[in-house]
mmCIF file of C-alpha atoms in Angstrom:
data_model
loop_
_atom_site.group_PDB
_atom_site.id
_atom_site.type_symbol
_atom_site.label_atom_id
_atom_site.label_comp_id
_atom_site.label_asym_id
_atom_site.label_seq_id
_atom_site.Cartn_x
_atom_site.Cartn_y
_atom_site.Cartn_z
ATOM 1 C CA MET Y 11 13.946 45.498 120.097
ATOM 2 C CA THR Y 12 12.668 48.372 118.022
ATOM 3 C CA ASP Y 13 10.360 51.107 119.205
ATOM 4 C CA ASN Y 14 7.535 49.848 117.037
ATOM 5 C CA SER Y 15 7.412 46.406 118.593
ATOM 6 C CA ILE Y 16 7.239 47.827 122.139
ATOM 7 C CA VAL Y 17 4.168 49.828 121.097
ATOM 8 C CA GLU Y 18 2.679 46.695 119.579
ATOM 9 C CA ILE Y 19 3.236 44.751 122.806
ATOM 10 C CA ILE Y 20 1.592 47.494 124.906
ATOM 11 C CA THR Y 21 -1.373 47.651 122.513
ATOM 12 C CA ALA Y 22 -1.737 43.860 122.604
ATOM 13 C CA ILE Y 23 -1.668 43.834 126.423
ATOM 14 C CA PHE Y 24 -4.397 46.498 126.629
ATOM 15 C CA LEU Y 25 -6.553 44.679 124.052
ATOM 16 C CA LEU Y 26 -6.215 41.399 125.948
ATOM 17 C CA ILE Y 27 -7.043 43.043 129.303
ATOM 18 C CA GLY Y 28 -10.101 44.668 127.736
ATOM 19 C CA GLY Y 29 -11.292 41.413 126.184
ATOM 20 C CA LEU Y 30 -10.777 39.552 129.446
ATOM 21 C CA PHE Y 31 -12.804 42.078 131.452
ATOM 22 C CA ALA Y 32 -15.611 42.051 128.873
ATOM 23 C CA LEU Y 33 -15.717 38.257 129.074
ATOM 24 C CA LEU Y 34 -15.731 38.285 132.902
ATOM 25 C CA GLY Y 35 -18.591 40.792 132.991
ATOM 26 C CA SER Y 36 -20.638 38.669 130.630
ATOM 27 C CA ILE Y 37 -19.913 35.496 132.593
ATOM 28 C CA GLY Y 38 -21.187 37.356 135.665
ATOM 29 C CA LEU Y 39 -24.311 38.367 133.748
ATOM 30 C CA ALA Y 40 -24.913 34.788 132.650
ATOM 31 C CA ARG Y 41 -24.111 32.912 135.863
ATOM 32 C CA LEU Y 42 -25.050 34.945 138.964
ATOM 33 C CA PRO Y 43 -28.229 33.886 140.763
ATOM 34 C CA ASP Y 44 -30.525 36.925 140.919
ATOM 35 C CA PHE Y 45 -31.068 40.155 139.040
ATOM 36 C CA TYR Y 46 -29.512 42.528 141.561
ATOM 37 C CA MET Y 47 -26.262 40.542 141.438
ATOM 38 C CA ARG Y 48 -26.374 40.164 137.662
ATOM 39 C CA LEU Y 49 -26.523 43.947 137.317
ATOM 40 C CA HIS Y 50 -22.977 44.266 138.667
ATOM 41 C CA GLY Y 51 -21.260 42.378 135.829
ATOM 42 C CA PRO Y 52 -22.227 44.723 132.977
ATOM 43 C CA ALA Y 53 -22.195 47.876 135.095
ATOM 44 C CA LYS Y 54 -18.596 47.498 136.232
ATOM 45 C CA ALA Y 55 -16.567 44.832 134.436
ATOM 46 C CA THR Y 56 -17.830 45.337 130.901
ATOM 47 C CA THR Y 57 -17.385 49.114 131.056
ATOM 48 C CA LEU Y 58 -13.820 48.572 132.225
ATOM 49 C CA GLY Y 59 -13.314 46.092 129.369
ATOM 50 C CA VAL Y 60 -14.380 48.622 126.760
ATOM 51 C CA GLY Y 61 -12.126 51.180 128.480
ATOM 52 C CA GLY Y 62 -9.135 48.853 128.129
ATOM 53 C CA VAL Y 63 -9.837 48.148 124.458
ATOM 54 C CA LEU Y 64 -10.231 51.875 123.762
ATOM 55 C CA ILE Y 65 -6.925 52.718 125.485
ATOM 56 C CA GLY Y 66 -5.193 50.056 123.370
ATOM 57 C CA SER Y 67 -6.741 51.477 120.221
ATOM 58 C CA MET Y 68 -5.773 55.021 121.248
ATOM 59 C CA ILE Y 69 -2.117 53.984 121.684
ATOM 60 C CA PHE Y 70 -2.155 52.116 118.366
ATOM 61 C CA PHE Y 71 -3.610 54.953 116.291
ATOM 62 C CA SER Y 72 -1.518 57.636 118.018
ATOM 63 C CA THR Y 73 1.658 55.882 116.890
ATOM 64 C CA HIS Y 74 0.571 54.539 113.500
ATOM 65 C CA SER Y 75 -0.888 57.720 112.047
ATOM 66 C CA GLU Y 76 0.415 61.231 112.281
ATOM 67 C CA GLY Y 77 -0.910 63.289 115.161
ATOM 68 C CA PHE Y 78 -2.660 62.340 118.355
ATOM 69 C CA SER Y 79 -5.757 60.148 118.092
ATOM 70 C CA LEU Y 80 -8.503 61.343 120.401
ATOM 71 C CA HIS Y 81 -11.693 59.921 118.837
ATOM 72 C CA GLU Y 82 -11.580 57.082 121.333
ATOM 73 C CA LEU Y 83 -11.582 59.446 124.269
ATOM 74 C CA LEU Y 84 -15.027 60.596 123.134
ATOM 75 C CA ILE Y 85 -16.470 57.078 123.278
ATOM 76 C CA THR Y 86 -14.710 56.346 126.590
ATOM 77 C CA LEU Y 87 -16.054 59.519 128.170
ATOM 78 C CA PHE Y 88 -19.562 58.884 126.865
ATOM 79 C CA LEU Y 89 -19.614 55.268 128.067
ATOM 80 C CA PHE Y 90 -18.196 56.102 131.488
ATOM 81 C CA ILE Y 91 -20.870 58.776 131.956
ATOM 82 C CA THR Y 92 -23.835 56.799 130.650
ATOM 83 C CA ALA Y 93 -23.155 53.292 132.046
ATOM 84 C CA PRO Y 94 -23.977 54.212 135.693
ATOM 85 C CA ILE Y 95 -27.068 56.124 134.551
ATOM 86 C CA SER Y 96 -28.463 53.199 132.588
ATOM 87 C CA ALA Y 97 -27.647 50.771 135.440
ATOM 88 C CA HIS Y 98 -29.463 53.086 137.848
ATOM 89 C CA MET Y 99 -32.514 53.281 135.575
ATOM 90 C CA VAL Y 100 -32.703 49.493 135.133
ATOM 91 C CA ALA Y 101 -32.279 48.935 138.887
ATOM 92 C CA LYS Y 102 -35.088 51.414 139.564
ATOM 93 C CA ALA Y 103 -37.328 49.602 137.078
ATOM 94 C CA ALA Y 104 -36.502 46.247 138.717
ATOM 95 C CA LEU Y 105 -37.344 47.627 142.167
ATOM 96 C CA HIS Y 106 -40.585 49.038 140.776
ATOM 97 C CA ILE Y 107 -41.846 45.644 139.569
ATOM 98 C CA HIS Y 108 -40.575 43.882 142.767
ATOM 99 C CA LEU Y 109 -38.280 41.290 141.228
ATOM 100 C CA PRO Y 110 -37.477 38.346 143.535
ATOM 101 C CA TYR Y 111 -34.059 38.088 145.190
ATOM 102 C CA VAL Y 112 -32.192 35.101 146.619
ATOM 103 C CA LYS Y 113 -33.028 34.128 150.191
ATOM 104 C CA ARG Y 114 -29.467 34.611 151.464
ATOM 105 C CA THR Y 115 -29.603 38.382 150.851
ATOM 106 C CA ARG Y 116 -28.849 40.165 154.130
ATOM 107 C CA GLY Y 117 -29.540 43.819 153.336
ATOM 108 C CA LYS Y 118 -32.848 43.691 151.503
ATOM 109 C CA PRO Y 119 -32.926 45.517 148.148
ATOM 110 C CA TRP Y 120 -36.090 47.368 149.193
ATOM 111 C CA MET C 29 2.484 40.266 118.691
ATOM 112 C CA LEU C 30 -0.708 41.977 117.565
ATOM 113 C CA VAL C 31 -1.291 39.211 115.026
ATOM 114 C CA THR C 32 -1.810 36.730 117.867
ATOM 115 C CA ALA C 33 -3.394 39.122 120.388
ATOM 116 C CA ILE C 34 -6.205 40.428 118.168
ATOM 117 C CA PRO C 35 -7.817 37.025 117.394
ATOM 118 C CA ILE C 36 -7.669 36.082 121.100
ATOM 119 C CA ALA C 37 -9.299 39.362 122.161
ATOM 120 C CA MET C 38 -11.905 39.015 119.409
ATOM 121 C CA PHE C 39 -12.655 35.467 120.535
ATOM 122 C CA MET C 40 -13.137 36.586 124.153
ATOM 123 C CA VAL C 41 -15.470 39.438 123.200
ATOM 124 C CA SER C 42 -17.422 37.163 120.826
ATOM 125 C CA LEU C 43 -17.845 34.596 123.598
ATOM 126 C CA ALA C 44 -19.104 37.436 125.817
ATOM 127 C CA ILE C 45 -21.687 38.369 123.154
ATOM 128 C CA VAL C 46 -22.848 34.736 122.929
ATOM 129 C CA LEU C 47 -23.272 34.630 126.739
ATOM 130 C CA ASN C 48 -25.282 37.873 126.569
ATOM 131 C CA LEU C 49 -27.465 36.383 123.847
ATOM 132 C CA TRP C 50 -28.086 33.355 126.060
ATOM 133 C CA ARG C 51 -29.181 35.609 128.923
ATOM 134 C CA LEU C 52 -31.351 37.598 126.499
ATOM 135 C CA VAL C 53 -33.145 34.410 125.441
ATOM 136 C CA ILE C 54 -33.597 32.728 128.843
ATOM 137 C CA GLY C 55 -33.759 35.895 130.989
ATOM 138 C CA PRO C 56 -36.542 35.295 133.500
ATOM 139 C CA SER C 57 -37.664 38.911 133.746
ATOM 140 C CA LEU C 58 -37.870 42.019 131.584
ATOM 141 C CA PRO C 59 -35.027 43.957 133.322
ATOM 142 C CA ASP C 60 -32.756 40.949 132.768
ATOM 143 C CA ARG C 61 -33.411 41.193 129.045
ATOM 144 C CA ILE C 62 -32.841 44.951 129.034
ATOM 145 C CA ILE C 63 -29.495 44.631 130.797
ATOM 146 C CA ALA C 64 -28.462 41.774 128.473
ATOM 147 C CA LEU C 65 -29.269 43.969 125.462
ATOM 148 C CA ASP C 66 -27.326 46.893 126.943
ATOM 149 C CA THR C 67 -24.290 44.665 127.565
ATOM 150 C CA MET C 68 -24.554 43.393 124.003
ATOM 151 C CA TYR C 69 -24.321 46.981 122.742
ATOM 152 C CA ILE C 70 -21.203 47.610 124.828
ATOM 153 C CA ASN C 71 -19.531 44.368 123.713
ATOM 154 C CA THR C 72 -20.343 45.180 120.096
ATOM 155 C CA ILE C 73 -18.532 48.514 120.538
ATOM 156 C CA ALA C 74 -15.472 46.642 121.846
ATOM 157 C CA LEU C 75 -15.603 44.190 118.909
ATOM 158 C CA LEU C 76 -15.866 47.010 116.365
ATOM 159 C CA ILE C 77 -12.880 48.814 117.867
ATOM 160 C CA ILE C 78 -10.724 45.677 117.903
ATOM 161 C CA TYR C 79 -11.684 45.171 114.244
ATOM 162 C CA GLY C 80 -10.702 48.775 113.552
ATOM 163 C CA VAL C 81 -7.240 48.126 115.031
ATOM 164 C CA TYR C 82 -7.009 44.949 112.937
ATOM 165 C CA GLN C 83 -7.852 46.818 109.746
ATOM 166 C CA GLY C 84 -5.739 49.825 110.706
ATOM 167 C CA SER C 85 -8.630 52.096 109.777
ATOM 168 C CA ALA C 86 -10.189 54.799 111.954
ATOM 169 C CA LEU C 87 -13.488 54.531 110.091
ATOM 170 C CA TYR C 88 -15.159 52.302 112.661
ATOM 171 C CA PHE C 89 -15.224 54.806 115.514
ATOM 172 C CA GLU C 90 -18.164 56.714 114.100
ATOM 173 C CA ALA C 91 -20.187 53.499 113.981
ATOM 174 C CA ALA C 92 -19.113 52.660 117.543
ATOM 175 C CA LEU C 93 -20.096 56.124 118.784
ATOM 176 C CA LEU C 94 -23.477 55.828 117.081
ATOM 177 C CA ILE C 95 -24.065 52.429 118.704
ATOM 178 C CA ALA C 96 -23.109 53.889 122.108
ATOM 179 C CA VAL C 97 -25.566 56.799 121.809
ATOM 180 C CA MET C 98 -28.439 54.699 120.449
ATOM 181 C CA GLY C 99 -27.864 51.943 123.014
ATOM 182 C CA PHE C 100 -28.054 54.399 125.893
ATOM 183 C CA ALA C 101 -31.242 55.961 124.508
ATOM 184 C CA GLY C 102 -32.817 52.526 124.045
ATOM 185 C CA THR C 103 -31.939 51.354 127.567
ATOM 186 C CA VAL C 104 -33.329 54.507 129.175
ATOM 187 C CA ALA C 105 -36.501 54.340 127.070
ATOM 188 C CA LEU C 106 -37.153 50.684 127.981
ATOM 189 C CA SER C 107 -36.532 51.366 131.691
ATOM 190 C CA LYS C 108 -38.902 54.328 131.584
ATOM 191 C CA TYR C 109 -41.476 52.087 129.931
ATOM 192 C CA ILE C 110 -41.297 49.588 132.813
ATOM 193 C CA LEU C 111 -41.273 52.361 135.406
ATOM 194 C CA ARG C 112 -44.184 54.417 134.068
ATOM 195 C CA GLY C 113 -45.989 52.321 131.469
ATOM 196 C CA ASP C 114 -45.219 55.057 128.979
ATOM 197 C CA ILE C 115 -42.072 56.492 127.392
ATOM 198 C CA ILE C 116 -42.990 60.133 126.831
ATOM 199 C CA GLU C 117 -45.517 61.529 129.273
#
């Protein structure tokens, strides 16, 4: 097994993990019963999915072109900083307009 | 290996975008639609980067970075609109 194919396998594994997490986050967004639960899918799983895809891409471009590829780190850093902020803002907006929650909720959102 | 992995990953991310679109259409409230739009931005970034690996070209990262910045600005602006009734006070 050559060195190149090991890198390809690692890249493929990271791309598949990223795609799987993005899909799981979107299934959570589509299927969960109320807004406060639906917020969790995009805020956690989808960000992790993009992180996985970006790590795969970083490995691929670091080995296939000369030099170290660090563009992806910029996007990863930006997304990991801004995703909690945007989730916080949307949750605040939802609390402001008093969205309904499911009856089984124990700790009330407000 | 990559030849089989990239179409599978692209299919999963595309299915995620279709699910987001469904939530964007049926979403019962305005914050649901905002969060669906924000997730669509993030999934589009993932799709663009997988396509960049497929093409072997680093040209798509600038587009992905632009989508990330604009998506964040749009989400914050829409949330501020719900919160205050105005974007810039």
